[in-house]
């Protein structure tokens, strides 16, 4: 009886062991399947994440490139605008120089016209005297001598003129004379026989009409 009982117990133990091993194998298989599914799921999740990160990097590169291109374009526009403004300023200064030159020429012409108008007035008296002399044939010669005598002192008086009056130099009008005095040219002698410093000062008036003849004209007066 004891033997039989022992055999039954051994059978039950073996059966239980077999069932346990079978169950363990099933559990191990389920765990392996779960791990495989987890790895697959992890790959499925990681792939979109990698793709998304790649797209973000590409988008960032595109935006940075676009930003640099836009920045370069705006910078070129700024340089063009700056060049345009500088060119306009240059043109404006040239136009101002032309206006100044035009004004100087007009003043010179007006001064010349005034001198011409003044000349007939001075000559009016000799002309009247000449007419009076013409009516008296005997007094013709003395009348002719009188104008000659009057002209001679006038010519002598023209030489020792006030050398500070720069307008006596042909081509220099009142406006130019004022500018020359402001620049330090205060005497006709400085134009007739300019020093090195005076020559530098006179160069500023090289755009004035007749500039090349200033020295020669000044020498005639001095």
mmCIF file of C-alpha atoms in Angstrom:
data_model
loop_
_atom_site.group_PDB
_atom_site.id
_atom_site.type_symbol
_atom_site.label_atom_id
_atom_site.label_comp_id
_atom_site.label_asym_id
_atom_site.label_seq_id
_atom_site.Cartn_x
_atom_site.Cartn_y
_atom_site.Cartn_z
ATOM 1 C CA UNK A 1 0.000 0.000 0.000
ATOM 2 C CA UNK A 2 2.773 2.340 0.853
ATOM 3 C CA UNK A 3 4.484 1.566 -2.457
ATOM 4 C CA UNK A 4 1.380 2.327 -4.417
ATOM 5 C CA UNK A 5 0.830 5.551 -2.563
ATOM 6 C CA UNK A 6 4.422 6.600 -3.290
ATOM 7 C CA UNK A 7 4.036 5.792 -6.986
ATOM 8 C CA UNK A 8 0.868 7.834 -7.169
ATOM 9 C CA UNK A 9 2.579 10.754 -5.504
ATOM 10 C CA UNK A 10 5.509 10.506 -7.945
ATOM 11 C CA UNK A 11 3.139 10.471 -10.870
ATOM 12 C CA UNK A 12 1.317 13.503 -9.567
ATOM 13 C CA UNK A 13 4.634 15.323 -9.009
ATOM 14 C CA UNK A 14 5.811 14.463 -12.534
ATOM 15 C CA UNK A 15 2.515 15.551 -13.973
ATOM 16 C CA UNK A 16 2.632 18.801 -12.030
ATOM 17 C CA UNK A 17 6.222 19.348 -13.151
ATOM 18 C CA UNK A 18 5.236 18.786 -16.760
ATOM 19 C CA UNK A 19 2.352 21.183 -16.464
ATOM 20 C CA UNK A 20 4.587 23.707 -14.783
ATOM 21 C CA UNK A 21 7.231 23.414 -17.490
ATOM 22 C CA UNK A 22 4.533 23.689 -20.152
ATOM 23 C CA UNK A 23 3.052 26.761 -18.490
ATOM 24 C CA UNK A 24 6.546 28.280 -18.060
ATOM 25 C CA UNK A 25 7.254 27.743 -21.741
ATOM 26 C CA UNK A 26 3.951 29.379 -22.680
ATOM 27 C CA UNK A 27 4.650 32.333 -20.388
ATOM 28 C CA UNK A 28 8.174 32.662 -21.794
ATOM 29 C CA UNK A 29 6.750 32.586 -25.329
ATOM 30 C CA UNK A 30 4.215 35.262 -24.438
ATOM 31 C CA UNK A 31 6.964 37.418 -22.899
ATOM 32 C CA UNK A 32 9.123 37.004 -25.996
ATOM 33 C CA UNK A 33 6.174 37.934 -28.212
ATOM 34 C CA UNK A 34 5.476 40.970 -26.045
ATOM 35 C CA UNK A 35 9.136 42.056 -26.274
ATOM 36 C CA UNK A 36 9.088 41.642 -30.043
ATOM 37 C CA UNK A 37 5.913 43.680 -30.283
ATOM 38 C CA UNK A 38 7.438 46.312 -28.017
ATOM 39 C CA UNK A 39 10.568 46.536 -30.196
ATOM 40 C CA UNK A 40 8.388 46.815 -33.299
ATOM 41 C CA UNK A 41 6.243 49.468 -31.654
ATOM 42 C CA UNK A 42 9.354 51.351 -30.508
ATOM 43 C CA UNK A 43 10.715 51.311 -34.071
ATOM 44 C CA UNK A 44 7.361 52.498 -35.365
ATOM 45 C CA UNK A 45 7.402 55.400 -32.902
ATOM 46 C CA UNK A 46 11.063 56.274 -33.415
ATOM 47 C CA UNK A 47 10.830 56.388 -37.196
ATOM 48 C CA UNK A 48 8.206 59.196 -37.311
ATOM 49 C CA UNK A 49 10.130 61.048 -34.604
ATOM 50 C CA UNK A 50 13.337 60.830 -36.653
ATOM 51 C CA UNK A 51 11.458 61.932 -39.741
ATOM 52 C CA UNK A 52 9.899 64.849 -37.864
ATOM 53 C CA UNK A 53 13.294 65.940 -36.511
ATOM 54 C CA UNK A 54 14.760 65.736 -40.001
ATOM 55 C CA UNK A 55 11.925 67.865 -41.411
ATOM 56 C CA UNK A 56 12.430 70.420 -38.614
ATOM 57 C CA UNK A 57 16.148 70.650 -39.439
ATOM 58 C CA UNK A 58 15.381 71.074 -43.151
ATOM 59 C CA UNK A 59 12.764 73.729 -42.389
ATOM 60 C CA UNK A 60 15.211 75.579 -40.149
ATOM 61 C CA UNK A 61 17.892 75.486 -42.888
ATOM 62 C CA UNK A 62 15.407 76.756 -45.475
ATOM 63 C CA UNK A 63 14.265 79.590 -43.206
ATOM 64 C CA UNK A 64 17.841 80.582 -42.368
ATOM 65 C CA UNK A 65 18.717 80.606 -46.073
ATOM 66 C CA UNK A 66 15.630 82.677 -46.860
ATOM 67 C CA UNK A 67 16.466 85.078 -44.035
ATOM 68 C CA UNK A 68 20.037 85.556 -45.322
ATOM 69 C CA UNK A 69 18.815 86.106 -48.875
ATOM 70 C CA UNK A 70 16.249 88.669 -47.678
ATOM 71 C CA UNK A 71 18.892 90.381 -45.553
ATOM 72 C CA UNK A 72 21.320 90.574 -48.501
ATOM 73 C CA UNK A 73 18.566 91.955 -50.743
ATOM 74 C CA UNK A 74 17.615 94.659 -48.213
ATOM 75 C CA UNK A 75 21.289 95.510 -47.738
ATOM 76 C CA UNK A 76 21.759 95.922 -51.508
ATOM 77 C CA UNK A 77 18.681 98.170 -51.630
ATOM 78 C CA UNK A 78 20.105 100.276 -48.820
ATOM 79 C CA UNK A 79 23.443 100.640 -50.648
ATOM 80 C CA UNK A 80 21.643 101.626 -53.852
ATOM 81 C CA UNK A 81 19.589 104.208 -51.948
ATOM 82 C CA UNK A 82 22.733 105.546 -50.283
ATOM 83 C CA UNK A 83 24.523 105.831 -53.651
ATOM 84 C CA UNK A 84 21.472 107.558 -55.164
ATOM 85 C CA UNK A 85 21.354 110.106 -52.315
ATOM 86 C CA UNK A 86 25.078 110.808 -52.622
ATOM 87 C CA UNK A 87 24.752 111.243 -56.396
ATOM 88 C CA UNK A 88 21.826 113.626 -55.912
ATOM 89 C CA UNK A 89 23.812 115.614 -53.364
ATOM 90 C CA UNK A 90 26.705 115.803 -55.836
ATOM 91 C CA UNK A 91 24.387 116.978 -58.593
ATOM 92 C CA UNK A 92 22.804 119.505 -56.206
ATOM 93 C CA UNK A 93 26.223 120.933 -55.305
ATOM 94 C CA UNK A 94 27.153 121.138 -58.998
ATOM 95 C CA UNK A 95 23.881 122.913 -59.757
ATOM 96 C CA UNK A 96 24.514 125.304 -56.871
ATOM 97 C CA UNK A 97 27.964 126.008 -58.318
ATOM 98 C CA UNK A 98 26.393 126.703 -61.701
ATOM 99 C CA UNK A 99 23.870 129.058 -60.082
ATOM 100 C CA UNK A 100 26.651 130.898 -58.264
ATOM 101 C CA UNK A 101 28.620 131.185 -61.494
ATOM 102 C CA UNK A 102 25.529 132.390 -63.337
ATOM 103 C CA UNK A 103 24.859 134.978 -60.621
ATOM 104 C CA UNK A 104 28.489 136.138 -60.771
ATOM 105 C CA UNK A 105 28.305 136.512 -64.543
ATOM 106 C CA UNK A 106 25.070 138.494 -64.249
ATOM 107 C CA UNK A 107 26.601 140.792 -61.633
ATOM 108 C CA UNK A 108 29.646 141.272 -63.871
ATOM 109 C CA UNK A 109 27.412 142.073 -66.835
ATOM 110 C CA UNK A 110 25.382 144.515 -64.747
ATOM 111 C CA UNK A 111 28.590 146.195 -63.564
ATOM 112 C CA UNK A 112 29.775 146.424 -67.181
ATOM 113 C CA UNK A 113 26.432 147.848 -68.261
ATOM 114 C CA UNK A 114 26.544 150.398 -65.437
ATOM 115 C CA UNK A 115 30.065 151.411 -66.499
ATOM 116 C CA UNK A 116 28.953 151.799 -70.109
ATOM 117 C CA UNK A 117 25.943 153.884 -69.046
ATOM 118 C CA UNK A 118 28.165 156.093 -66.892
ATOM 119 C CA UNK A 119 30.652 156.704 -69.765
ATOM 120 C CA UNK A 120 28.214 158.609 -72.038
ATOM 121 C CA UNK A 121 27.197 160.828 -69.106
ATOM 122 C CA UNK A 122 30.801 161.845 -68.547
ATOM 123 C CA UNK A 123 31.253 162.418 -72.243
ATOM 124 C CA UNK A 124 28.044 164.429 -72.480
ATOM 125 C CA UNK A 125 29.690 167.705 -71.412
ATOM 126 C CA UNK A 126 32.606 167.442 -73.867
ATOM 127 C CA UNK A 127 30.059 166.599 -76.588
ATOM 128 C CA UNK A 128 28.014 169.656 -75.693
ATOM 129 C CA UNK A 129 31.136 171.776 -75.681
ATOM 130 C CA UNK A 130 32.159 170.261 -79.004
ATOM 131 C CA UNK A 131 28.782 171.307 -80.452
ATOM 132 C CA UNK A 132 29.238 174.792 -79.024
ATOM 133 C CA UNK A 133 32.719 174.908 -80.486
ATOM 134 C CA UNK A 134 31.373 173.767 -83.830
ATOM 135 C CA UNK A 135 29.099 176.836 -83.913
ATOM 136 C CA UNK A 136 32.214 178.989 -83.364
ATOM 137 C CA UNK A 137 34.826 178.061 -85.985
ATOM 138 C CA UNK A 138 37.489 180.299 -84.414
ATOM 139 C CA UNK A 139 37.245 178.449 -81.057
ATOM 140 C CA UNK A 140 37.382 174.973 -82.636
ATOM 141 C CA UNK A 141 41.030 174.211 -81.740
ATOM 142 C CA UNK A 142 40.899 175.244 -78.072
ATOM 143 C CA UNK A 143 37.700 173.184 -77.667
ATOM 144 C CA UNK A 144 39.494 170.093 -79.011
ATOM 145 C CA UNK A 145 42.402 170.614 -76.624
ATOM 146 C CA UNK A 146 40.226 170.880 -73.539
ATOM 147 C CA UNK A 147 38.794 167.315 -73.734
ATOM 148 C CA UNK A 148 42.331 166.013 -74.336
ATOM 149 C CA UNK A 149 43.582 167.873 -71.281
ATOM 150 C CA UNK A 150 40.747 166.433 -69.160
ATOM 151 C CA UNK A 151 41.309 162.850 -70.334
ATOM 152 C CA UNK A 152 45.002 162.932 -69.416
ATOM 153 C CA UNK A 153 44.412 163.618 -65.703
ATOM 154 C CA UNK A 154 41.697 160.957 -65.683
ATOM 155 C CA UNK A 155 44.174 158.410 -67.059
ATOM 156 C CA UNK A 156 46.743 159.432 -64.467
ATOM 157 C CA UNK A 157 44.173 159.078 -61.705
ATOM 158 C CA UNK A 158 43.287 155.521 -62.875
ATOM 159 C CA UNK A 159 46.791 154.214 -62.081
ATOM 160 C CA UNK A 160 46.987 155.024 -58.396
ATOM 161 C CA UNK A 161 43.478 153.675 -57.794
ATOM 162 C CA UNK A 162 42.473 152.002 -54.571
ATOM 163 C CA UNK A 163 44.065 148.567 -54.940
ATOM 164 C CA UNK A 164 41.660 147.141 -52.429
ATOM 165 C CA UNK A 165 38.888 147.540 -55.036
ATOM 166 C CA UNK A 166 39.180 144.112 -56.721
ATOM 167 C CA UNK A 167 36.324 144.916 -59.117
ATOM 168 C CA UNK A 168 38.804 147.046 -61.121
ATOM 169 C CA UNK A 169 40.275 143.791 -62.426
ATOM 170 C CA UNK A 170 38.448 142.806 -65.596
ATOM 171 C CA UNK A 171 36.223 139.780 -65.012
ATOM 172 C CA UNK A 172 35.866 140.277 -61.235
ATOM 173 C CA UNK A 173 32.381 141.407 -60.246
ATOM 174 C CA UNK A 174 31.190 142.633 -56.825
ATOM 175 C CA UNK A 175 30.082 139.160 -55.703
ATOM 176 C CA UNK A 176 33.407 137.547 -56.667
ATOM 177 C CA UNK A 177 35.343 140.413 -55.087
ATOM 178 C CA UNK A 178 33.526 139.917 -51.795
ATOM 179 C CA UNK A 179 34.270 136.189 -51.820
ATOM 180 C CA UNK A 180 37.925 136.865 -52.621
ATOM 181 C CA UNK A 181 38.218 139.269 -49.697
ATOM 182 C CA UNK A 182 36.594 136.688 -47.427
ATOM 183 C CA UNK A 183 39.204 134.189 -48.675
ATOM 184 C CA UNK A 184 42.056 136.606 -47.847
ATOM 185 C CA UNK A 185 42.664 138.243 -51.264
ATOM 186 C CA UNK A 186 42.300 141.912 -50.274
ATOM 187 C CA UNK A 187 44.591 143.643 -52.769
ATOM 188 C CA UNK A 188 45.006 143.743 -56.560
ATOM 189 C CA UNK A 189 48.739 143.159 -55.979
ATOM 190 C CA UNK A 190 47.924 139.730 -54.563
ATOM 191 C CA UNK A 191 46.299 138.875 -57.906
ATOM 192 C CA UNK A 192 48.979 140.487 -60.053
ATOM 193 C CA UNK A 193 51.909 138.924 -58.172
ATOM 194 C CA UNK A 194 50.413 136.126 -56.076
ATOM 195 C CA UNK A 195 52.503 134.291 -53.519
ATOM 196 C CA UNK A 196 52.245 130.508 -53.149
ATOM 197 C CA UNK A 197 49.566 130.976 -50.482
ATOM 198 C CA UNK A 198 47.682 133.487 -52.656
ATOM 199 C CA UNK A 199 47.800 131.090 -55.613
ATOM 200 C CA UNK A 200 46.127 128.413 -53.477
ATOM 201 C CA UNK A 201 43.435 130.921 -52.458
ATOM 202 C CA UNK A 202 42.874 132.000 -56.069
ATOM 203 C CA UNK A 203 42.399 128.391 -57.197
ATOM 204 C CA UNK A 204 39.064 128.429 -55.406
ATOM 205 C CA UNK A 205 37.848 130.868 -58.098
ATOM 206 C CA UNK A 206 39.042 128.840 -61.100
ATOM 207 C CA UNK A 207 35.427 128.289 -62.189
ATOM 208 C CA UNK A 208 34.837 132.050 -62.586
ATOM 209 C CA UNK A 209 34.709 133.211 -66.197
ATOM 210 C CA UNK A 210 37.983 134.883 -67.234
ATOM 211 C CA UNK A 211 39.939 133.393 -64.286
ATOM 212 C CA UNK A 212 42.985 132.671 -66.466
ATOM 213 C CA UNK A 213 43.276 136.399 -67.299
ATOM 214 C CA UNK A 214 42.956 137.735 -63.734
ATOM 215 C CA UNK A 215 46.727 138.013 -63.172
ATOM 216 C CA UNK A 216 47.368 139.693 -66.529
ATOM 217 C CA UNK A 217 44.489 142.150 -65.994
ATOM 218 C CA UNK A 218 45.648 142.892 -62.429
ATOM 219 C CA UNK A 219 49.195 143.602 -63.666
ATOM 220 C CA UNK A 220 47.790 146.198 -66.066
ATOM 221 C CA UNK A 221 46.312 148.062 -63.082
ATOM 222 C CA UNK A 222 49.195 147.620 -60.653
#
